């Protein structure tokens, strides 16, 4: 493991609707370093800035102040599609991560060219088809026999599993999972989480996973951060993280933020 | 009577190129592009100007294609870089082309404000006459032959192009932009390329039309997009089961030919040709309503199918 961080956010600030009554400081002078191989779960109430942190990293919008580095490359000013070279993403809405009118294999072929210049070569080759079939069979969802089916026909869980595969097909330097199991039923969510764990471990990926489910946040990854009002208010890793409980997290939250944990979803899970 | 059918079919084959262009923007990119109306005249005017300069008609068609591509690029840049909504971006290019087309035609005559350009004096330098002379055919047979050859070539090239990495990225852009950017696709670029190709084909269709009818007129593009849509809708209705991209494209050509043949028959039966545009609009409205109606019925069965898939998947998962 090298000393250089894989992801480094330095003093990142982002305000939405600046200068209006609706001004909202979504990220407030936020800094965090992720070491290579870190799998960090992110929790926090609604509006804490979890998704904003991921979207700022992915380049959905530009930040107001601060810098973002991936593996020592400054990506602060790069547009979203250029950052995709380094970043794999899975979204909350299963519809977002795939092209529903295109076939399963076509979607994978698009993902296989992430970070490469697209030219007039064929969009998919026979060798790729074979490779995709093998990769899909590992998911255990039977998708390997439906490679030419339109993705729109798949269930939410299948689409998220496919998106995960697409995000990791070209090994990314950073994997961003933005509540990617929130729209799924508990059983499917568990299966998708299991696939996520497996892909992250096998490819030795650095990952950030936002979740509303505290149990998941504790059970997965090697490090946990809690956000509140655009800052990180808790950052635990290693043994300390393994010993966390949901009750302890809620207690910590009210201590640090001076408020009670405001998300029903987090408590009910 | 047979003459009317053949003339309708030959025009249908020319308008089919326009319909294929409209298909790229409207269906593949999901971009209602009104550049089309100015672009068909642009192609016609450019070709007419070049034929007046005694340039070879094949070269005139190619230059018209390039001119159309440029118009498409302008609409694309207005939309992607200046953030102007699609319909407005198209209208702005279309209205600018009105003035540009008059300038192009004025270049040929040397008189400012030339709104139409006849090819009567240059009829020996027109594609259809040349092909007719070469093959020893009359003009109408030459038009059919040429129309079929060009449509087959364009469909073949489009089929190949949309199977490439860039082509596939353009299809994905029309489908899910957010996913495209996450996969490293520059969606601004794919939209611009798609619009360039679409308008290139539309201008090419204009350059053929002007040689076929023997003139270019600044108002010849009015309603062109509706005609393109009518052809697409008729084609899709007839080839509704087509899954293969090549068949879908072929369906559009068939739709365009059917549309033109019907128009020829309606005019033959005594309807004034000035009523044609409202008739076309009514056909498109009716077709859109009917496809909505059929989709509802169709959707019910495809929803059942989807539910079945989801159930199967759940079973496998659990």
PDB file of C-alpha atoms in Angstrom, chain A:
ATOM      1  CA  UNK A   1       0.000   0.000   0.000  1.00  0.00           C
ATOM      2  CA  UNK A   2       1.407   3.359  -1.008  1.00  0.00           C
ATOM      3  CA  UNK A   3       1.285   6.462   1.138  1.00  0.00           C
ATOM      4  CA  UNK A   4      -0.407   8.535  -1.511  1.00  0.00           C
ATOM      5  CA  UNK A   5      -4.190   8.738  -1.103  1.00  0.00           C
ATOM      6  CA  UNK A   6      -6.360   7.296  -3.898  1.00  0.00           C
ATOM      7  CA  UNK A   7      -8.958  10.019  -3.402  1.00  0.00           C
ATOM      8  CA  UNK A   8      -8.243  13.332  -1.767  1.00  0.00           C
ATOM      9  CA  UNK A   9     -10.883  16.018  -1.207  1.00  0.00           C
ATOM     10  CA  UNK A  10      -9.330  19.211   0.164  1.00  0.00           C
ATOM     11  CA  UNK A  11     -11.422  22.022   1.665  1.00  0.00           C
ATOM     12  CA  UNK A  12     -14.271  21.340  -0.730  1.00  0.00           C
ATOM     13  CA  UNK A  13     -17.123  23.846  -0.521  1.00  0.00           C
ATOM     14  CA  UNK A  14     -20.284  23.825  -2.587  1.00  0.00           C
ATOM     15  CA  UNK A  15     -23.308  26.075  -2.177  1.00  0.00           C
ATOM     16  CA  UNK A  16     -26.545  25.630  -4.087  1.00  0.00           C
ATOM     17  CA  UNK A  17     -28.595  28.725  -5.026  1.00  0.00           C
ATOM     18  CA  UNK A  18     -25.891  31.075  -3.721  1.00  0.00           C
ATOM     19  CA  UNK A  19     -27.023  34.605  -2.932  1.00  0.00           C
ATOM     20  CA  UNK A  20     -30.695  33.695  -2.659  1.00  0.00           C
ATOM     21  CA  UNK A  21     -32.921  32.989   0.332  1.00  0.00           C
ATOM     22  CA  UNK A  22     -32.714  29.323  -0.635  1.00  0.00           C
ATOM     23  CA  UNK A  23     -28.928  29.274  -0.332  1.00  0.00           C
ATOM     24  CA  UNK A  24     -27.814  25.901   0.949  1.00  0.00           C
ATOM     25  CA  UNK A  25     -24.228  25.111   1.812  1.00  0.00           C
ATOM     26  CA  UNK A  26     -24.179  21.472   0.806  1.00  0.00           C
ATOM     27  CA  UNK A  27     -20.468  20.890   1.391  1.00  0.00           C
ATOM     28  CA  UNK A  28     -18.735  23.023   3.984  1.00  0.00           C
ATOM     29  CA  UNK A  29     -14.929  23.032   3.804  1.00  0.00           C
ATOM     30  CA  UNK A  30     -14.923  19.260   3.610  1.00  0.00           C
ATOM     31  CA  UNK A  31     -11.656  17.312   3.502  1.00  0.00           C
ATOM     32  CA  UNK A  32     -11.077  13.574   3.388  1.00  0.00           C
ATOM     33  CA  UNK A  33      -8.368  11.218   2.133  1.00  0.00           C
ATOM     34  CA  UNK A  34      -9.042   7.649   1.052  1.00  0.00           C
ATOM     35  CA  UNK A  35      -6.116   5.239   1.073  1.00  0.00           C
ATOM     36  CA  UNK A  36      -5.915   2.719  -1.778  1.00  0.00           C
ATOM     37  CA  UNK A  37      -8.245  -0.174  -0.956  1.00  0.00           C
ATOM     38  CA  UNK A  38     -10.363   1.801   1.504  1.00  0.00           C
ATOM     39  CA  UNK A  39     -14.029   0.838   1.416  1.00  0.00           C
ATOM     40  CA  UNK A  40     -15.771   3.692   3.192  1.00  0.00           C
ATOM     41  CA  UNK A  41     -19.462   3.692   4.120  1.00  0.00           C
ATOM     42  CA  UNK A  42     -21.114   7.104   4.414  1.00  0.00           C
ATOM     43  CA  UNK A  43     -24.104   7.831   6.645  1.00  0.00           C
ATOM     44  CA  UNK A  44     -25.919  10.963   7.762  1.00  0.00           C
ATOM     45  CA  UNK A  45     -29.364  12.545   7.835  1.00  0.00           C
ATOM     46  CA  UNK A  46     -31.236  13.951   4.874  1.00  0.00           C
ATOM     47  CA  UNK A  47     -29.409  16.918   3.379  1.00  0.00           C
ATOM     48  CA  UNK A  48     -26.155  16.096   5.176  1.00  0.00           C
ATOM     49  CA  UNK A  49     -24.239  16.292   1.871  1.00  0.00           C
ATOM     50  CA  UNK A  50     -23.566  12.595   1.278  1.00  0.00           C
ATOM     51  CA  UNK A  51     -24.790  12.466  -2.304  1.00  0.00           C
ATOM     52  CA  UNK A  52     -23.412  15.954  -2.951  1.00  0.00           C
ATOM     53  CA  UNK A  53     -19.953  14.716  -1.954  1.00  0.00           C
ATOM     54  CA  UNK A  54     -20.234  11.819  -4.423  1.00  0.00           C
ATOM     55  CA  UNK A  55     -21.640  14.006  -7.204  1.00  0.00           C
ATOM     56  CA  UNK A  56     -18.925  16.620  -6.661  1.00  0.00           C
ATOM     57  CA  UNK A  57     -16.317  13.870  -6.965  1.00  0.00           C
ATOM     58  CA  UNK A  58     -17.956  12.494 -10.108  1.00  0.00           C
ATOM     59  CA  UNK A  59     -18.138  15.972 -11.662  1.00  0.00           C
ATOM     60  CA  UNK A  60     -21.927  16.320 -11.973  1.00  0.00           C
ATOM     61  CA  UNK A  61     -21.279  19.967 -11.025  1.00  0.00           C
ATOM     62  CA  UNK A  62     -18.189  22.028 -10.324  1.00  0.00           C
ATOM     63  CA  UNK A  63     -17.292  22.905  -6.733  1.00  0.00           C
ATOM     64  CA  UNK A  64     -17.001  26.490  -5.482  1.00  0.00           C
ATOM     65  CA  UNK A  65     -13.736  26.060  -3.581  1.00  0.00           C
ATOM     66  CA  UNK A  66     -11.199  23.352  -2.819  1.00  0.00           C
ATOM     67  CA  UNK A  67      -9.646  20.587  -4.880  1.00  0.00           C
ATOM     68  CA  UNK A  68     -10.312  16.973  -5.802  1.00  0.00           C
ATOM     69  CA  UNK A  69      -7.438  14.598  -6.601  1.00  0.00           C
ATOM     70  CA  UNK A  70      -7.614  10.992  -7.711  1.00  0.00           C
ATOM     71  CA  UNK A  71      -4.356   9.042  -7.447  1.00  0.00           C
ATOM     72  CA  UNK A  72      -2.412  12.346  -7.488  1.00  0.00           C
ATOM     73  CA  UNK A  73      -4.233  13.636 -10.588  1.00  0.00           C
ATOM     74  CA  UNK A  74      -6.078  16.912 -10.065  1.00  0.00           C
ATOM     75  CA  UNK A  75      -9.567  16.391 -11.508  1.00  0.00           C
ATOM     76  CA  UNK A  76     -11.182  19.482  -9.987  1.00  0.00           C
ATOM     77  CA  UNK A  77     -11.734  21.133 -13.365  1.00  0.00           C
ATOM     78  CA  UNK A  78     -12.360  18.038 -15.512  1.00  0.00           C
ATOM     79  CA  UNK A  79     -15.854  17.593 -16.986  1.00  0.00           C
ATOM     80  CA  UNK A  80     -17.945  14.642 -15.844  1.00  0.00           C
ATOM     81  CA  UNK A  81     -17.309  12.413 -18.873  1.00  0.00           C
ATOM     82  CA  UNK A  82     -13.535  12.808 -18.554  1.00  0.00           C
ATOM     83  CA  UNK A  83     -13.557  11.871 -14.874  1.00  0.00           C
ATOM     84  CA  UNK A  84     -15.351   8.668 -15.846  1.00  0.00           C
ATOM     85  CA  UNK A  85     -11.917   7.358 -16.847  1.00  0.00           C
ATOM     86  CA  UNK A  86     -11.104   7.061 -13.135  1.00  0.00           C
ATOM     87  CA  UNK A  87     -14.522   6.565 -11.558  1.00  0.00           C
ATOM     88  CA  UNK A  88     -17.170   3.827 -11.660  1.00  0.00           C
ATOM     89  CA  UNK A  89     -20.638   4.775 -10.450  1.00  0.00           C
ATOM     90  CA  UNK A  90     -23.874   3.108  -9.360  1.00  0.00           C
ATOM     91  CA  UNK A  91     -26.938   5.259  -8.679  1.00  0.00           C
ATOM     92  CA  UNK A  92     -29.919   5.068  -6.347  1.00  0.00           C
ATOM     93  CA  UNK A  93     -32.424   4.814  -9.201  1.00  0.00           C
ATOM     94  CA  UNK A  94     -31.928   1.518 -11.072  1.00  0.00           C
ATOM     95  CA  UNK A  95     -33.083   3.292 -14.266  1.00  0.00           C
ATOM     96  CA  UNK A  96     -30.132   5.701 -14.182  1.00  0.00           C
ATOM     97  CA  UNK A  97     -27.188   3.364 -14.563  1.00  0.00           C
ATOM     98  CA  UNK A  98     -28.163   1.582 -17.769  1.00  0.00           C
ATOM     99  CA  UNK A  99     -29.609   2.354 -21.222  1.00  0.00           C
ATOM    100  CA  UNK A 100     -32.983   0.607 -21.092  1.00  0.00           C
ATOM    101  CA  UNK A 101     -33.614   0.480 -24.862  1.00  0.00           C
ATOM    102  CA  UNK A 102     -30.293  -1.228 -25.481  1.00  0.00           C
ATOM    103  CA  UNK A 103     -29.296  -4.839 -25.008  1.00  0.00           C
ATOM    104  CA  UNK A 104     -27.460  -6.176 -21.955  1.00  0.00           C
ATOM    105  CA  UNK A 105     -24.351  -6.863 -24.026  1.00  0.00           C
ATOM    106  CA  UNK A 106     -24.509  -3.424 -25.671  1.00  0.00           C
ATOM    107  CA  UNK A 107     -24.587  -1.778 -22.247  1.00  0.00           C
ATOM    108  CA  UNK A 108     -21.583  -3.804 -21.129  1.00  0.00           C
ATOM    109  CA  UNK A 109     -19.742  -2.952 -24.343  1.00  0.00           C
ATOM    110  CA  UNK A 110     -20.325   0.763 -23.694  1.00  0.00           C
ATOM    111  CA  UNK A 111     -18.891   0.295 -20.201  1.00  0.00           C
ATOM    112  CA  UNK A 112     -15.912  -1.656 -21.542  1.00  0.00           C
ATOM    113  CA  UNK A 113     -14.874   1.497 -23.417  1.00  0.00           C
ATOM    114  CA  UNK A 114     -14.981   3.816 -20.411  1.00  0.00           C
ATOM    115  CA  UNK A 115     -11.936   6.082 -20.512  1.00  0.00           C
ATOM    116  CA  UNK A 116     -11.037   5.076 -24.061  1.00  0.00           C
ATOM    117  CA  UNK A 117     -11.401   7.083 -27.236  1.00  0.00           C
ATOM    118  CA  UNK A 118     -14.440   5.803 -29.133  1.00  0.00           C
ATOM    119  CA  UNK A 119     -13.915   5.514 -32.868  1.00  0.00           C
ATOM    120  CA  UNK A 120     -15.273   3.609 -35.821  1.00  0.00           C
ATOM    121  CA  UNK A 121     -14.358   0.184 -34.475  1.00  0.00           C
ATOM    122  CA  UNK A 122     -17.234  -2.239 -33.871  1.00  0.00           C
ATOM    123  CA  UNK A 123     -19.233  -1.412 -30.750  1.00  0.00           C
ATOM    124  CA  UNK A 124     -18.883  -5.020 -29.550  1.00  0.00           C
ATOM    125  CA  UNK A 125     -16.609  -7.882 -30.544  1.00  0.00           C
ATOM    126  CA  UNK A 126     -17.007 -11.643 -30.380  1.00  0.00           C
ATOM    127  CA  UNK A 127     -14.250 -11.899 -27.765  1.00  0.00           C
ATOM    128  CA  UNK A 128     -16.077  -9.376 -25.602  1.00  0.00           C
ATOM    129  CA  UNK A 129     -19.343 -11.311 -25.872  1.00  0.00           C
ATOM    130  CA  UNK A 130     -17.568 -14.361 -24.510  1.00  0.00           C
ATOM    131  CA  UNK A 131     -15.989 -12.372 -21.699  1.00  0.00           C
ATOM    132  CA  UNK A 132     -19.313 -10.722 -20.777  1.00  0.00           C
ATOM    133  CA  UNK A 133     -21.057 -14.099 -20.687  1.00  0.00           C
ATOM    134  CA  UNK A 134     -18.536 -15.384 -18.160  1.00  0.00           C
ATOM    135  CA  UNK A 135     -18.736 -12.241 -16.027  1.00  0.00           C
ATOM    136  CA  UNK A 136     -22.539 -12.315 -16.034  1.00  0.00           C
ATOM    137  CA  UNK A 137     -22.669 -15.964 -15.039  1.00  0.00           C
ATOM    138  CA  UNK A 138     -20.680 -15.123 -11.909  1.00  0.00           C
ATOM    139  CA  UNK A 139     -23.551 -12.853 -10.782  1.00  0.00           C
ATOM    140  CA  UNK A 140     -25.800 -15.904 -10.628  1.00  0.00           C
ATOM    141  CA  UNK A 141     -28.852 -14.069 -11.981  1.00  0.00           C
ATOM    142  CA  UNK A 142     -29.219 -15.987 -15.237  1.00  0.00           C
ATOM    143  CA  UNK A 143     -28.400 -12.852 -17.254  1.00  0.00           C
ATOM    144  CA  UNK A 144     -25.729 -14.710 -19.259  1.00  0.00           C
ATOM    145  CA  UNK A 145     -28.501 -16.409 -21.231  1.00  0.00           C
ATOM    146  CA  UNK A 146     -30.300 -13.140 -21.971  1.00  0.00           C
ATOM    147  CA  UNK A 147     -27.423 -11.077 -23.327  1.00  0.00           C
ATOM    148  CA  UNK A 148     -29.423  -9.676 -26.250  1.00  0.00           C
ATOM    149  CA  UNK A 149     -32.461  -8.822 -24.097  1.00  0.00           C
ATOM    150  CA  UNK A 150     -33.261  -5.126 -23.660  1.00  0.00           C
ATOM    151  CA  UNK A 151     -32.180  -3.915 -20.218  1.00  0.00           C
ATOM    152  CA  UNK A 152     -35.644  -2.354 -19.785  1.00  0.00           C
ATOM    153  CA  UNK A 153     -36.986  -5.872 -19.246  1.00  0.00           C
ATOM    154  CA  UNK A 154     -34.813  -6.495 -16.172  1.00  0.00           C
ATOM    155  CA  UNK A 155     -35.908  -6.088 -12.552  1.00  0.00           C
ATOM    156  CA  UNK A 156     -34.448  -3.317 -10.393  1.00  0.00           C
ATOM    157  CA  UNK A 157     -32.083  -5.727  -8.646  1.00  0.00           C
ATOM    158  CA  UNK A 158     -30.854  -7.186 -11.914  1.00  0.00           C
ATOM    159  CA  UNK A 159     -30.274  -3.699 -13.301  1.00  0.00           C
ATOM    160  CA  UNK A 160     -28.275  -2.665 -10.225  1.00  0.00           C
ATOM    161  CA  UNK A 161     -26.190  -5.835 -10.444  1.00  0.00           C
ATOM    162  CA  UNK A 162     -25.570  -5.107 -14.127  1.00  0.00           C
ATOM    163  CA  UNK A 163     -24.657  -1.482 -13.342  1.00  0.00           C
ATOM    164  CA  UNK A 164     -22.199  -2.717 -10.709  1.00  0.00           C
ATOM    165  CA  UNK A 165     -20.602  -4.990 -13.258  1.00  0.00           C
ATOM    166  CA  UNK A 166     -20.440  -2.097 -15.743  1.00  0.00           C
ATOM    167  CA  UNK A 167     -18.887   0.207 -13.146  1.00  0.00           C
ATOM    168  CA  UNK A 168     -16.127  -2.292 -12.362  1.00  0.00           C
ATOM    169  CA  UNK A 169     -15.646  -3.806 -15.839  1.00  0.00           C
ATOM    170  CA  UNK A 170     -12.751  -1.438 -16.497  1.00  0.00           C
ATOM    171  CA  UNK A 171     -11.147  -1.378 -13.070  1.00  0.00           C
ATOM    172  CA  UNK A 172     -11.865   2.131 -11.736  1.00  0.00           C
ATOM    173  CA  UNK A 173      -9.556   3.940  -9.331  1.00  0.00           C
ATOM    174  CA  UNK A 174     -12.643   4.837  -7.339  1.00  0.00           C
ATOM    175  CA  UNK A 175     -16.094   3.259  -7.081  1.00  0.00           C
ATOM    176  CA  UNK A 176     -19.000   5.500  -6.025  1.00  0.00           C
ATOM    177  CA  UNK A 177     -22.130   3.755  -4.741  1.00  0.00           C
ATOM    178  CA  UNK A 178     -24.889   6.288  -4.077  1.00  0.00           C
ATOM    179  CA  UNK A 179     -27.573   4.499  -2.007  1.00  0.00           C
ATOM    180  CA  UNK A 180     -27.582   1.876  -4.718  1.00  0.00           C
ATOM    181  CA  UNK A 181     -29.752  -0.538  -2.733  1.00  0.00           C
ATOM    182  CA  UNK A 182     -32.293   2.005  -1.394  1.00  0.00           C
ATOM    183  CA  UNK A 183     -34.837   1.371  -4.149  1.00  0.00           C
ATOM    184  CA  UNK A 184     -34.734  -2.424  -3.762  1.00  0.00           C
ATOM    185  CA  UNK A 185     -36.650  -4.807  -1.517  1.00  0.00           C
ATOM    186  CA  UNK A 186     -34.600  -6.042   1.480  1.00  0.00           C
ATOM    187  CA  UNK A 187     -33.809  -9.429   0.010  1.00  0.00           C
ATOM    188  CA  UNK A 188     -32.664  -8.049  -3.337  1.00  0.00           C
ATOM    189  CA  UNK A 189     -30.767  -5.272  -1.550  1.00  0.00           C
ATOM    190  CA  UNK A 190     -28.836  -7.893   0.425  1.00  0.00           C
ATOM    191  CA  UNK A 191     -27.985  -9.753  -2.769  1.00  0.00           C
ATOM    192  CA  UNK A 192     -26.787  -6.571  -4.511  1.00  0.00           C
ATOM    193  CA  UNK A 193     -24.703  -5.656  -1.455  1.00  0.00           C
ATOM    194  CA  UNK A 194     -23.165  -9.114  -1.494  1.00  0.00           C
ATOM    195  CA  UNK A 195     -22.233  -8.640  -5.166  1.00  0.00           C
ATOM    196  CA  UNK A 196     -20.798  -5.191  -4.336  1.00  0.00           C
ATOM    197  CA  UNK A 197     -18.629  -6.639  -1.557  1.00  0.00           C
ATOM    198  CA  UNK A 198     -17.415  -9.380  -3.838  1.00  0.00           C
ATOM    199  CA  UNK A 199     -16.526  -7.079  -6.744  1.00  0.00           C
ATOM    200  CA  UNK A 200     -14.770  -4.617  -4.445  1.00  0.00           C
ATOM    201  CA  UNK A 201     -12.742  -7.355  -2.753  1.00  0.00           C
ATOM    202  CA  UNK A 202     -11.837  -9.206  -5.953  1.00  0.00           C
ATOM    203  CA  UNK A 203     -10.706  -6.064  -7.768  1.00  0.00           C
ATOM    204  CA  UNK A 204      -9.133  -4.505  -4.676  1.00  0.00           C
ATOM    205  CA  UNK A 205     -11.141  -1.313  -5.282  1.00  0.00           C
ATOM    206  CA  UNK A 206     -11.260   1.934  -3.373  1.00  0.00           C
ATOM    207  CA  UNK A 207     -14.931   2.705  -2.755  1.00  0.00           C
ATOM    208  CA  UNK A 208     -17.352   5.179  -1.197  1.00  0.00           C
ATOM    209  CA  UNK A 209     -20.802   3.819  -0.378  1.00  0.00           C
ATOM    210  CA  UNK A 210     -23.627   6.068   0.783  1.00  0.00           C
ATOM    211  CA  UNK A 211     -26.362   4.259   2.666  1.00  0.00           C
ATOM    212  CA  UNK A 212     -29.340   5.067   4.869  1.00  0.00           C
ATOM    213  CA  UNK A 213     -29.068   1.707   6.531  1.00  0.00           C
ATOM    214  CA  UNK A 214     -26.843   1.911   9.631  1.00  0.00           C
ATOM    215  CA  UNK A 215     -26.531  -1.847   9.941  1.00  0.00           C
ATOM    216  CA  UNK A 216     -25.215  -2.054   6.384  1.00  0.00           C
ATOM    217  CA  UNK A 217     -22.886   0.843   7.051  1.00  0.00           C
ATOM    218  CA  UNK A 218     -21.405  -1.020  10.015  1.00  0.00           C
ATOM    219  CA  UNK A 219     -21.323  -4.453   8.383  1.00  0.00           C
ATOM    220  CA  UNK A 220     -19.641  -3.398   5.157  1.00  0.00           C
ATOM    221  CA  UNK A 221     -16.340  -1.714   4.445  1.00  0.00           C
ATOM    222  CA  UNK A 222     -13.309  -0.985   6.622  1.00  0.00           C
ATOM    223  CA  UNK A 223     -14.145   2.604   7.486  1.00  0.00           C
ATOM    224  CA  UNK A 224     -17.275   4.583   8.306  1.00  0.00           C
ATOM    225  CA  UNK A 225     -17.892   8.312   8.130  1.00  0.00           C
ATOM    226  CA  UNK A 226     -20.896  10.246   9.357  1.00  0.00           C
ATOM    227  CA  UNK A 227     -21.824  13.551   7.756  1.00  0.00           C
ATOM    228  CA  UNK A 228     -23.835  16.473   9.035  1.00  0.00           C
ATOM    229  CA  UNK A 229     -24.431  19.868   7.399  1.00  0.00           C
ATOM    230  CA  UNK A 230     -21.767  19.353   4.774  1.00  0.00           C
ATOM    231  CA  UNK A 231     -19.017  18.218   7.150  1.00  0.00           C
ATOM    232  CA  UNK A 232     -17.668  14.923   8.386  1.00  0.00           C
ATOM    233  CA  UNK A 233     -18.535  14.626  12.089  1.00  0.00           C
ATOM    234  CA  UNK A 234     -17.357  11.076  12.675  1.00  0.00           C
ATOM    235  CA  UNK A 235     -14.660   9.003  11.023  1.00  0.00           C
ATOM    236  CA  UNK A 236     -13.928   5.531  12.412  1.00  0.00           C
ATOM    237  CA  UNK A 237     -12.053   2.606  10.959  1.00  0.00           C
ATOM    238  CA  UNK A 238     -10.517  -0.751  11.806  1.00  0.00           C
ATOM    239  CA  UNK A 239     -11.386  -2.410  15.078  1.00  0.00           C
ATOM    240  CA  UNK A 240     -13.276   0.585  16.379  1.00  0.00           C
ATOM    241  CA  UNK A 241     -15.618   0.394  13.388  1.00  0.00           C
ATOM    242  CA  UNK A 242     -16.158  -3.344  13.786  1.00  0.00           C
ATOM    243  CA  UNK A 243     -17.315  -2.809  17.323  1.00  0.00           C
ATOM    244  CA  UNK A 244     -19.833  -0.088  16.427  1.00  0.00           C
ATOM    245  CA  UNK A 245     -23.511  -0.633  17.099  1.00  0.00           C
ATOM    246  CA  UNK A 246     -26.512   1.193  15.683  1.00  0.00           C
ATOM    247  CA  UNK A 247     -27.298   2.563  19.171  1.00  0.00           C
ATOM    248  CA  UNK A 248     -23.750   3.833  19.618  1.00  0.00           C
ATOM    249  CA  UNK A 249     -23.934   5.549  16.224  1.00  0.00           C
ATOM    250  CA  UNK A 250     -27.185   7.323  17.079  1.00  0.00           C
ATOM    251  CA  UNK A 251     -25.693   8.344  20.430  1.00  0.00           C
ATOM    252  CA  UNK A 252     -22.567   9.669  18.707  1.00  0.00           C
ATOM    253  CA  UNK A 253     -24.700  11.552  16.222  1.00  0.00           C
ATOM    254  CA  UNK A 254     -26.661  13.468  18.868  1.00  0.00           C
ATOM    255  CA  UNK A 255     -23.478  14.175  20.838  1.00  0.00           C
ATOM    256  CA  UNK A 256     -21.560  15.613  17.919  1.00  0.00           C
ATOM    257  CA  UNK A 257     -24.322  17.410  16.083  1.00  0.00           C
ATOM    258  CA  UNK A 258     -26.358  18.460  19.121  1.00  0.00           C
ATOM    259  CA  UNK A 259     -29.464  17.130  17.381  1.00  0.00           C
ATOM    260  CA  UNK A 260     -31.370  13.891  17.402  1.00  0.00           C
ATOM    261  CA  UNK A 261     -30.897  11.706  14.378  1.00  0.00           C
ATOM    262  CA  UNK A 262     -33.530  12.994  12.019  1.00  0.00           C
ATOM    263  CA  UNK A 263     -33.875  10.223   9.513  1.00  0.00           C
ATOM    264  CA  UNK A 264     -36.760   7.829  10.101  1.00  0.00           C
ATOM    265  CA  UNK A 265     -35.430   5.658   7.353  1.00  0.00           C
ATOM    266  CA  UNK A 266     -32.158   5.127   9.167  1.00  0.00           C
ATOM    267  CA  UNK A 267     -33.878   4.208  12.403  1.00  0.00           C
ATOM    268  CA  UNK A 268     -36.422   1.901  10.886  1.00  0.00           C
ATOM    269  CA  UNK A 269     -33.882  -0.108   8.947  1.00  0.00           C
TER     270      UNK A 269
END
